[in-house]
Short mmCIF file of C-alpha atoms in Angstrom, two decimals:
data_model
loop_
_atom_site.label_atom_id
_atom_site.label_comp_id
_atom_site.label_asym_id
_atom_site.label_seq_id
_atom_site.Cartn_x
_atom_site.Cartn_y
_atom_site.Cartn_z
CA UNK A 278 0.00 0.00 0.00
CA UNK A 279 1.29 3.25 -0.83
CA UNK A 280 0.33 6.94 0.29
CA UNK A 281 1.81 8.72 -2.96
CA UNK A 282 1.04 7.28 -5.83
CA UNK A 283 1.39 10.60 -8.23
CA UNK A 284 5.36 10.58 -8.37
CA UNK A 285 7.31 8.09 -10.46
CA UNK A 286 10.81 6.53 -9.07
CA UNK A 287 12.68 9.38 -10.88
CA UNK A 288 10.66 12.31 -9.64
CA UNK A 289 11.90 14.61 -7.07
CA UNK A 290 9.61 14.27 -3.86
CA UNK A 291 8.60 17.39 -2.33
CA UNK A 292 10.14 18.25 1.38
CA UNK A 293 6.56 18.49 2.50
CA UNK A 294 6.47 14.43 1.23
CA UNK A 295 9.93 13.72 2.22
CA UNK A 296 8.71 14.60 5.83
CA UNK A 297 5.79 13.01 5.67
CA UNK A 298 7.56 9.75 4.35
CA UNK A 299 9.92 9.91 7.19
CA UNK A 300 7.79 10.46 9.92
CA UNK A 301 4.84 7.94 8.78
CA UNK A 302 1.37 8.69 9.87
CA UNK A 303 0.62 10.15 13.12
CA UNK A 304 -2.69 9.46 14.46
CA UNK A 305 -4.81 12.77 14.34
CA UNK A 306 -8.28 11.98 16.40
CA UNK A 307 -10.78 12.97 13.25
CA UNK A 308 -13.15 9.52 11.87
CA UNK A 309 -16.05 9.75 9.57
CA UNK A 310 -18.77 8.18 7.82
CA UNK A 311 -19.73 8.73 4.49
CA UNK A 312 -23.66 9.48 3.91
CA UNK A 313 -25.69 10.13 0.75
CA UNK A 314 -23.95 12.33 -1.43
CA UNK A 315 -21.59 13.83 1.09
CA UNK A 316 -19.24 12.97 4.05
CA UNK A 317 -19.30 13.22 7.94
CA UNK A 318 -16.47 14.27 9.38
CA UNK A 319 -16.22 13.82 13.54
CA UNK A 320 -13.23 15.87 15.56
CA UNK A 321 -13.93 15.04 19.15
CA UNK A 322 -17.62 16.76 20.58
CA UNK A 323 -18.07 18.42 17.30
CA UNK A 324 -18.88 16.80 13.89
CA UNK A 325 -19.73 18.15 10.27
CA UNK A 326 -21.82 16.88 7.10
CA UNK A 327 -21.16 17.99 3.92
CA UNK A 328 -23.35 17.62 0.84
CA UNK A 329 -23.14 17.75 -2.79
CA UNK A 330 -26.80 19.06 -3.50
CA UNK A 331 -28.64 18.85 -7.12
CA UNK A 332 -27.77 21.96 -8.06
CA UNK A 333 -23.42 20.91 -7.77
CA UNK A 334 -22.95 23.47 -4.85
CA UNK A 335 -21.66 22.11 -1.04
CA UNK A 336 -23.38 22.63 1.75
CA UNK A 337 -21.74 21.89 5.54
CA UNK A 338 -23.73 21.77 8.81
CA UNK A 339 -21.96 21.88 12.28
CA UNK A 340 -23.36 20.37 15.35
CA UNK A 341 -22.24 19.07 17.75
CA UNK A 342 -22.88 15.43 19.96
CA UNK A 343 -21.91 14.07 23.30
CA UNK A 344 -20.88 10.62 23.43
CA UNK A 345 -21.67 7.81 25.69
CA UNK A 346 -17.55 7.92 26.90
CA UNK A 347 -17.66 11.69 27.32
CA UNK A 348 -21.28 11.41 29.45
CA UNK A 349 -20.27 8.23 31.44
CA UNK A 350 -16.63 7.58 32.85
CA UNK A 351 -17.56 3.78 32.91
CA UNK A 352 -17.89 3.78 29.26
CA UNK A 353 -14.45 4.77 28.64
CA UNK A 354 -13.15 1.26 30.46
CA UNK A 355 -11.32 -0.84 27.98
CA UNK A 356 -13.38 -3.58 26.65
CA UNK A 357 -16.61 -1.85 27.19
CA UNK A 358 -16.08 1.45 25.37
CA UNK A 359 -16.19 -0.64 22.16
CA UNK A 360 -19.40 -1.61 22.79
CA UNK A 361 -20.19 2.58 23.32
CA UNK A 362 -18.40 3.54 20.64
CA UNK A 363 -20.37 1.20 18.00
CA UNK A 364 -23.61 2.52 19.01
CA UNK A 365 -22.42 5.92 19.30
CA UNK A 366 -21.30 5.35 15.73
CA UNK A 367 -24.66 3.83 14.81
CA UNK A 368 -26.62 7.10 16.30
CA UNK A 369 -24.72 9.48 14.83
CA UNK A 370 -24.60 8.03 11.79
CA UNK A 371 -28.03 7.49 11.56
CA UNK A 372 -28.91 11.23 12.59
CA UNK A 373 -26.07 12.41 9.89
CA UNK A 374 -28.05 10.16 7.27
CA UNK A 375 -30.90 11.61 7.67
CA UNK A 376 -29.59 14.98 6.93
CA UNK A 377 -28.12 14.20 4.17
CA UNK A 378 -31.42 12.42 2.64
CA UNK A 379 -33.28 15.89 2.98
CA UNK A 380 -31.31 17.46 -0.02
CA UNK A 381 -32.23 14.04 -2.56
CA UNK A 382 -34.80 15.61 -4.82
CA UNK A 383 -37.87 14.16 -4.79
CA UNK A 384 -39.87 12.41 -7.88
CA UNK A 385 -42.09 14.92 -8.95
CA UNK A 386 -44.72 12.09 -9.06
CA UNK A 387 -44.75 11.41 -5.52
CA UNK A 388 -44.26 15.46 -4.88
CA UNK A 389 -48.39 15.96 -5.82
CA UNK A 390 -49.33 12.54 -4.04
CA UNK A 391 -51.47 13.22 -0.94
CA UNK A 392 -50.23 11.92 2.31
CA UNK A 393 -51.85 8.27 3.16
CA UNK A 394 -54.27 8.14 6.38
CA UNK A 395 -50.95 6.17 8.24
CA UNK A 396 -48.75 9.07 6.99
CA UNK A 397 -51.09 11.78 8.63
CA UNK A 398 -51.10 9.90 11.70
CA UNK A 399 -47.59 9.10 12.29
CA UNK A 400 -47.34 12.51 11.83
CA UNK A 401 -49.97 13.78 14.22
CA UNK A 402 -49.01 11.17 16.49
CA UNK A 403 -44.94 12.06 16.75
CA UNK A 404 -44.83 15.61 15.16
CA UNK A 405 -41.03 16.80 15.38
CA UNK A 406 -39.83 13.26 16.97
CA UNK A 407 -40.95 11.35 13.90
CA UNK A 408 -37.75 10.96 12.45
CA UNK A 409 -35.77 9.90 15.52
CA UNK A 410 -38.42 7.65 16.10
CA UNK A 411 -38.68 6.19 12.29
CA UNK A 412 -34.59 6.29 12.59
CA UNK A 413 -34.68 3.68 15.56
CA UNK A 414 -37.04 1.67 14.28
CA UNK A 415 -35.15 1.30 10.86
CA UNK A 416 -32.24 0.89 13.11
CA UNK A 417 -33.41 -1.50 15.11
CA UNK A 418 -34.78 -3.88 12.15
CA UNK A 419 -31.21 -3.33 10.60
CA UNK A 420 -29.84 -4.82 13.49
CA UNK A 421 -32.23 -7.71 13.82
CA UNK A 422 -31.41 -8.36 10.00
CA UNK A 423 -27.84 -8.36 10.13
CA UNK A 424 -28.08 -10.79 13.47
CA UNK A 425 -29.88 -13.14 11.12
CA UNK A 426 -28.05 -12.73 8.39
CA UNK A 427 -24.61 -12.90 9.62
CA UNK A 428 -24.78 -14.91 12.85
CA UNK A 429 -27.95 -17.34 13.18
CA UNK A 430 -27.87 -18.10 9.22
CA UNK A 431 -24.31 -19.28 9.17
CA UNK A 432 -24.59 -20.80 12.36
CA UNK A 433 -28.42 -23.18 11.04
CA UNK A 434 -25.79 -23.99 7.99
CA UNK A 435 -23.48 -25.60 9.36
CA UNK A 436 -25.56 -27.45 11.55
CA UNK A 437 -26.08 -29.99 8.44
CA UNK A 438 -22.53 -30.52 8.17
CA UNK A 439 -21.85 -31.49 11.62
CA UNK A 440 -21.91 -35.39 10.59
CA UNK A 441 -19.54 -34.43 8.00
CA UNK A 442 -16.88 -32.75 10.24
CA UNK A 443 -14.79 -34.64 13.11
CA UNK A 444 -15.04 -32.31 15.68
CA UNK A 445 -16.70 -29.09 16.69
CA UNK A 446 -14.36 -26.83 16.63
CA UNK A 447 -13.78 -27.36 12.57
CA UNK A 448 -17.65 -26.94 13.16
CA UNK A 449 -17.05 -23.13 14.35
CA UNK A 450 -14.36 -22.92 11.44
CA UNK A 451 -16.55 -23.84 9.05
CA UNK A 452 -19.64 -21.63 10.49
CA UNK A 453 -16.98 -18.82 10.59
CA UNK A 454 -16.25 -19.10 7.08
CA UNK A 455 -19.62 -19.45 5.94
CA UNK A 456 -20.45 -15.91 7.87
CA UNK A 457 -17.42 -14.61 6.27
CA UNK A 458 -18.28 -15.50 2.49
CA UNK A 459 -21.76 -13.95 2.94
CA UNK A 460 -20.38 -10.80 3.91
CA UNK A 461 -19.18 -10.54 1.00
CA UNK A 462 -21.30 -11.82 -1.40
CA UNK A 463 -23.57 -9.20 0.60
CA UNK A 464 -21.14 -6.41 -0.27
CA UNK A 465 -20.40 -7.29 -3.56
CA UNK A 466 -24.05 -7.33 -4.38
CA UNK A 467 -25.07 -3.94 -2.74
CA UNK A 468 -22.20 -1.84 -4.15
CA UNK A 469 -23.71 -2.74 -7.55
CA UNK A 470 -26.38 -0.15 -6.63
CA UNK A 471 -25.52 3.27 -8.01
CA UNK A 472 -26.11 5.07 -4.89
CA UNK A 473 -24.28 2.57 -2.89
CA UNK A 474 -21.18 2.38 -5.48
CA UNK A 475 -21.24 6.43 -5.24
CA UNK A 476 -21.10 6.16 -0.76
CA UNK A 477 -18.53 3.97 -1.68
CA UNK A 478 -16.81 6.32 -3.37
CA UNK A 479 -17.17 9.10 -0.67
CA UNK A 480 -16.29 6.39 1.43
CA UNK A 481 -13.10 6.49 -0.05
CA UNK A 482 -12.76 10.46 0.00
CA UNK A 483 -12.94 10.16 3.45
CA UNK A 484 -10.02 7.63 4.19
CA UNK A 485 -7.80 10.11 1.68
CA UNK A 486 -8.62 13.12 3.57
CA UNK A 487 -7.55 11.84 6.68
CA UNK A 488 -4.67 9.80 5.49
CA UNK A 489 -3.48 13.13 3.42
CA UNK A 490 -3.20 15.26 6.55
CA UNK A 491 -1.60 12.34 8.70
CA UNK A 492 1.13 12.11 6.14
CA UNK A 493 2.04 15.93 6.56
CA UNK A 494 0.02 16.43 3.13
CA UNK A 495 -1.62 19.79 2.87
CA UNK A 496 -5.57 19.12 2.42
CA UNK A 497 -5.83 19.82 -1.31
CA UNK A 498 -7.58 17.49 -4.18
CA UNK A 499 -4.32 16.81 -5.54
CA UNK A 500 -3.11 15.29 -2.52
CA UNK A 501 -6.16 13.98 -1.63
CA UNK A 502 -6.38 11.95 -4.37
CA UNK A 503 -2.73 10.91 -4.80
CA UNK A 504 -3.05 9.34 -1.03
CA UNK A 505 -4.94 5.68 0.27
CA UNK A 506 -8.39 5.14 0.18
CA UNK A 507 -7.36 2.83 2.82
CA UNK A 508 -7.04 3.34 6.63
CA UNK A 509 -6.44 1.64 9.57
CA UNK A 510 -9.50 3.17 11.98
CA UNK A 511 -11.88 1.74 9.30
CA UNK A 512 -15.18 0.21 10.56
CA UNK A 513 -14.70 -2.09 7.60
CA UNK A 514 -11.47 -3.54 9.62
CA UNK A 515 -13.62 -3.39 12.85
CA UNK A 516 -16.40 -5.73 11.40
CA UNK A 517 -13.43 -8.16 9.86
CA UNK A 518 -11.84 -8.22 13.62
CA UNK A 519 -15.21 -9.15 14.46
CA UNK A 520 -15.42 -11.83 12.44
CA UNK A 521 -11.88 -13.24 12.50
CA UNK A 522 -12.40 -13.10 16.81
CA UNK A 523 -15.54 -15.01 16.41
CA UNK A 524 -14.25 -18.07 14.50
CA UNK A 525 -11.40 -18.46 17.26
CA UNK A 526 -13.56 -17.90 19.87
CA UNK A 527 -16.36 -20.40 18.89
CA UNK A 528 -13.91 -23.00 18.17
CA UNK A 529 -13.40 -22.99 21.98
CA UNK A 530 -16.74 -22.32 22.99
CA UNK A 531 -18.95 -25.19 21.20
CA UNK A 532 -22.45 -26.66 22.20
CA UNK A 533 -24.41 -29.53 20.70
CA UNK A 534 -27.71 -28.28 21.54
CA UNK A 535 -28.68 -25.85 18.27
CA UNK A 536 -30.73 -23.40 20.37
CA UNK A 537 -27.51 -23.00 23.42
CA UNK A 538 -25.33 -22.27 20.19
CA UNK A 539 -27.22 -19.58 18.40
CA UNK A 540 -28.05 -18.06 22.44
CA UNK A 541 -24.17 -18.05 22.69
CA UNK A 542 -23.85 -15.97 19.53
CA UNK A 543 -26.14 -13.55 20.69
CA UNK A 544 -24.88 -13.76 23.97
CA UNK A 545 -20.93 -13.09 23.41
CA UNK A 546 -21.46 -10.40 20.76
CA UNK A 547 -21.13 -7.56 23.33
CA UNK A 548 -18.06 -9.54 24.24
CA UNK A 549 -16.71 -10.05 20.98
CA UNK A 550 -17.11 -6.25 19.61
CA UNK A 551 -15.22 -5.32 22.78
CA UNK A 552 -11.97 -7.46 22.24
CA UNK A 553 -12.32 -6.15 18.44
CA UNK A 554 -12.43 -2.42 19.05
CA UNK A 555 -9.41 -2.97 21.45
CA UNK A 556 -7.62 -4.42 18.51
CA UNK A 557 -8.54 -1.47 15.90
CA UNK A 558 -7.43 0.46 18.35
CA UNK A 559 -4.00 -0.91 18.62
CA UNK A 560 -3.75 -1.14 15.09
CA UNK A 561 -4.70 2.32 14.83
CA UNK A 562 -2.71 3.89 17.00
CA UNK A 563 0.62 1.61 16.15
CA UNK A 564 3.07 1.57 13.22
CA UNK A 565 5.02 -1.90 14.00
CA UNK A 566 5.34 -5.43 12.38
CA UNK A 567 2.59 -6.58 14.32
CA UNK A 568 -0.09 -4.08 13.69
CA UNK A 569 0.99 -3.82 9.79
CA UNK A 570 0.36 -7.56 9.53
CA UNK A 571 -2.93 -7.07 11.44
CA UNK A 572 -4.07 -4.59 8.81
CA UNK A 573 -4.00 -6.88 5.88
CA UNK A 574 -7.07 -8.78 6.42
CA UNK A 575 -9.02 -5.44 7.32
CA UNK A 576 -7.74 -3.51 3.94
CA UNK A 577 -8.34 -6.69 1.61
CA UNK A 578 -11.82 -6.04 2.72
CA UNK A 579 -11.37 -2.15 2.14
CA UNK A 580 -11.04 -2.89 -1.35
CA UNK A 581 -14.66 -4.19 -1.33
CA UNK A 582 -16.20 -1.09 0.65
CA UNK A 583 -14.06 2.12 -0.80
CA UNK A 584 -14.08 3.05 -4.45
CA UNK A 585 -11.43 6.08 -5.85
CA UNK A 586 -13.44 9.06 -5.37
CA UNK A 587 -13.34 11.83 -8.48
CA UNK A 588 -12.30 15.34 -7.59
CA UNK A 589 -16.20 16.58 -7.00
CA UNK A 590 -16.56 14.07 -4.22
CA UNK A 591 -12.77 15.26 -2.61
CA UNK A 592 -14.22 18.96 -2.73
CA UNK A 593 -16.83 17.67 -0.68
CA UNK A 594 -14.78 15.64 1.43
CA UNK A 595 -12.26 18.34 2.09
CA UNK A 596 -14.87 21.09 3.45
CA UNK A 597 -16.38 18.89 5.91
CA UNK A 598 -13.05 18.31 7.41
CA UNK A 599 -12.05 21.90 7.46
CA UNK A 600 -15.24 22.59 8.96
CA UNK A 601 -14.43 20.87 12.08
CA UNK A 602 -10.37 20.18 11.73
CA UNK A 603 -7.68 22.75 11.77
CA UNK A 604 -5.32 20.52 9.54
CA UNK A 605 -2.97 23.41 9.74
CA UNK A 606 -2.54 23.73 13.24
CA UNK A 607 -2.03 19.95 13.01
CA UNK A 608 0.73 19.87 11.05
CA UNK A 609 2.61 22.73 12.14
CA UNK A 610 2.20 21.43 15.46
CA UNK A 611 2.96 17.44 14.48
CA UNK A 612 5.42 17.61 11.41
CA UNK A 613 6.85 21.35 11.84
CA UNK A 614 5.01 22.57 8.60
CA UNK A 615 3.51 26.08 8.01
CA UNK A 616 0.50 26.78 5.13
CA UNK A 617 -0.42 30.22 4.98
CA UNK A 618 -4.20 30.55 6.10
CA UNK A 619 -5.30 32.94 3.52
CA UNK A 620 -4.60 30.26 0.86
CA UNK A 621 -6.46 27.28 -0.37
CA UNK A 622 -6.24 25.14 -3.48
CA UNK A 623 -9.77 24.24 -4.45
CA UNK A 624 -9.15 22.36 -7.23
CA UNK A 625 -6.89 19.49 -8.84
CA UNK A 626 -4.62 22.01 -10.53
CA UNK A 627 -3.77 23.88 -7.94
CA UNK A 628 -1.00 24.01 -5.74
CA UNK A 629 -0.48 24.99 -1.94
CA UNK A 630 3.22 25.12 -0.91
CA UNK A 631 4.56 25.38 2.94
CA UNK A 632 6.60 27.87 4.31
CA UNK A 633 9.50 25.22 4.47
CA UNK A 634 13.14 25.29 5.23
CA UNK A 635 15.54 22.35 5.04
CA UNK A 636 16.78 23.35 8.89
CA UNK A 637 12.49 22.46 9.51
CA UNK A 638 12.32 19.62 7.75
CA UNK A 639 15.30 17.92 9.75
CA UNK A 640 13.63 19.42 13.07
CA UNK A 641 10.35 17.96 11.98
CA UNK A 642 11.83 14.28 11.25
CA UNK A 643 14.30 14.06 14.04
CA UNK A 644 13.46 16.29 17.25
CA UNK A 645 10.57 14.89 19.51
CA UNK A 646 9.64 18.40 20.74
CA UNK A 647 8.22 18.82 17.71
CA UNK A 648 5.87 16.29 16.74
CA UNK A 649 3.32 16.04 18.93
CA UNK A 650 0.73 13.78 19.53
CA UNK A 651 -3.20 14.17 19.57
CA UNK A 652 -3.49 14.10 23.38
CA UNK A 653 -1.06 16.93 23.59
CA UNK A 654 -3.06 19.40 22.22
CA UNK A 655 -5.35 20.93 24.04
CA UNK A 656 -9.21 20.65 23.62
CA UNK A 657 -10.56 23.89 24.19
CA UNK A 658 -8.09 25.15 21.00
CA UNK A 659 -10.87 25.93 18.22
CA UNK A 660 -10.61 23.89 15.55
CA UNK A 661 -8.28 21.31 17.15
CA UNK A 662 -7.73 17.91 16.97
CA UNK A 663 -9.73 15.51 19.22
CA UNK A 664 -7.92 14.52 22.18
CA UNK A 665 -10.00 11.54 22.93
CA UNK A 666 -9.04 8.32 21.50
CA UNK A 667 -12.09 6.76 23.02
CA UNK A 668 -14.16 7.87 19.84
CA UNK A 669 -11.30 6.92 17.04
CA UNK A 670 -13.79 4.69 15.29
CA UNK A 671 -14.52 5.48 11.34
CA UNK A 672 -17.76 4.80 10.82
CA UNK A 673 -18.46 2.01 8.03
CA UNK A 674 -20.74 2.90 5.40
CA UNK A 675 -22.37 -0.42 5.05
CA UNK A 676 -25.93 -0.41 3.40
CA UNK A 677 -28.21 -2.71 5.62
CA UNK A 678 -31.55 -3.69 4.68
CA UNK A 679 -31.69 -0.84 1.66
CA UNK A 680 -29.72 1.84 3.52
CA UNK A 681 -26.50 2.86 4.26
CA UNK A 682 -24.34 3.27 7.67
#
């Protein structure tokens, strides 16, 4: 996997790349979630959604949401703020979803369609807390879907083949696999859909974005582009721990009785996200031997759920991280670079250069003082980076039952 793709062998890197290629990445505390037609972009309390409406311009919202770990001190307890962080993901994302589904035109057939008797009366009946209220029902059906799909289904399977196998624990093996190839026949399947293949695609813009600014990269759609739609944060690699966990942890765990197994399923999946969050955060937060070969089996499955992004889509991507993501302060502060504020590059052609001296760029790779970690700055700075790790999940764009998270 590389991060700069746009140079041949024989090109000249820039210093601003030569730094960045010598420091490696350097964990910066934004995540997102792509939505329809648009990005969210999440920097600690405060989170933006930006939107490519009908009409080609962007519009970016700013709001801001308190997680479970920020409310609760229990929640931030290692092997429980997984479970916190998921559903804070799933929330937010839903909420963000729903924003972004208000600027999809509307047929002009249904437009001059009367509302039906049960649309009048969820409406009378809920008023303003209709759509929370139709978001946690969809939610909740997702849920009960993908349990279903992905856990009992695999697990009925391979029931049959128990007189085939020698023991049970080539019995979980087996399940595991089975739960593994459905994902992604799943995926394949949904990303066929045009809307689906395009939140793939913004999917993508939002692994660049943050991969360009922890590389040292100023935030332009050159860079952008030029760096991986791949990251290590990924839900994607969270739901692939998930998996991988499971199969180990059923081949110890094994009952004969069909209804104990499927109870166990259900039972350990609190248990099982836990363990798997704890490893994406490792592997997000580490650069070794270890956590690069711990990667692999989360970006293989990248490759299914991020497409390359065109330059519209990076514009998009790009504001909604500026909205809530000094990437300058970030990078002066982490890599010893300087971008003047009153310039931007907009657009593929252009250019944005740092104030740069050779005397920085040795500072920046070699002296500790200056690179500087998420947690060190502080979180009352405007526009800073997120201080707290607890919340360092990306949010997967996965369609369930017709939709996307």
């Amino acid at each position: 996997m590389t991060f700069f793709s746009t140079h041949t062998e024989t090109a000249e890197a820039t210093p601003c790349e030569a730094v960045a290629k010598a420091r490696g990445q350097v964990y910066s505390g934004i995540g997102g979630q792509a939505v329809l037609e648009g990005m969210m972009m999440r920097n600690g309390k405060r989170y933006s959604v930006g939107v490519r409406k009908p009409d080609g311009s962007i519009e970016v919202m700013e709001d801001t949401y308190i997680s479970m770990t920020d409310r609760f001190a229990i929640c931030k307890a290692p092997f429980i703020r997984g479970i916190f962080s998921f559903i804070d993901s799933m929330v937010l994302g839903s909420k963000c979803l729903n924003y972004s589904a208000t600027f999809i035109e509307d047929d002009p057939e249904d437009a001059d369609q009367e509302p039906s008797k049960f649309e009048k009366w969820l409406d009378d009946t809920f008023g303003e807390k209709l759509e929370p209220v139709l978001s946690g029902i969809v939610m909740f059906f997702s849920f009960v879907v993908a349990i279903g799909l992905f856990v009992v289904f695999p697990a009925f399977i391979a029931s049959f083949l128990k007189p085939m196998l020698p023991s049970e624990a080539l019995l979980g093996l087996v399940e595991g696999i089975i739960r593994v190839i459905l994902f992604v026949i799943y995926i394949k399947l949904v990303s066929r859909m045009p809307d689906i293949r395009r939140t793939f695609q913004y999917h993508g813009a939002e692994h660049k974005c943050i991969n360009c600014v922890e590389h040292g990269l100023p935030l332009t759609v050159e860079n952008v582009a030029a760096s991986s739609k791949e990251h290590k944060r990924c839900g994607t690699s969270f739901i692939v721990y998930v998996m991988l966990i499971s199969i180990m942890l059923f081949m110890v765990i094994r009952f004969d009785n069909i209804m104990l197994k499927l109870a166990s399923r259900l039972v350990l999946i609190p248990v099982i996200a836990g363990i798997s969050y704890e490893v994406l955060r490792i592997v997000g937060t580490h650069d070794n031997a270890l956590t690069r070969i711990l990667f692999i089996p989360g970006m293989w499955m990248q490759g299914l759920t991020t497409f390359e992004p065109d330059n519209s889509e990076i514009e998009v991507a790009i504001a909604a991280v500026e909205k809530v993501f000094d990437w300058r302060e970030f990078e002066k502060k982490t890599f010893g670079l300087e971008f003047p504020e009153n310039k931007t590059a907009d657009s593929a052609n252009d250019t944005l250069e740092p104030e740069f001296s050779e005397d920085n760029a040795e500072n920046a790779v070699n002296s500790d003082d200056n690179v500087t970690s998420a947690r060190e700055i502080k979180a009352d700075e405007p526009d800073n980076v997120n201080a707290n790790t607890d919340d360092m999940m990306i949010s997967e764009p996965l369609p369930a039952t017709g939709t996307e998270n």
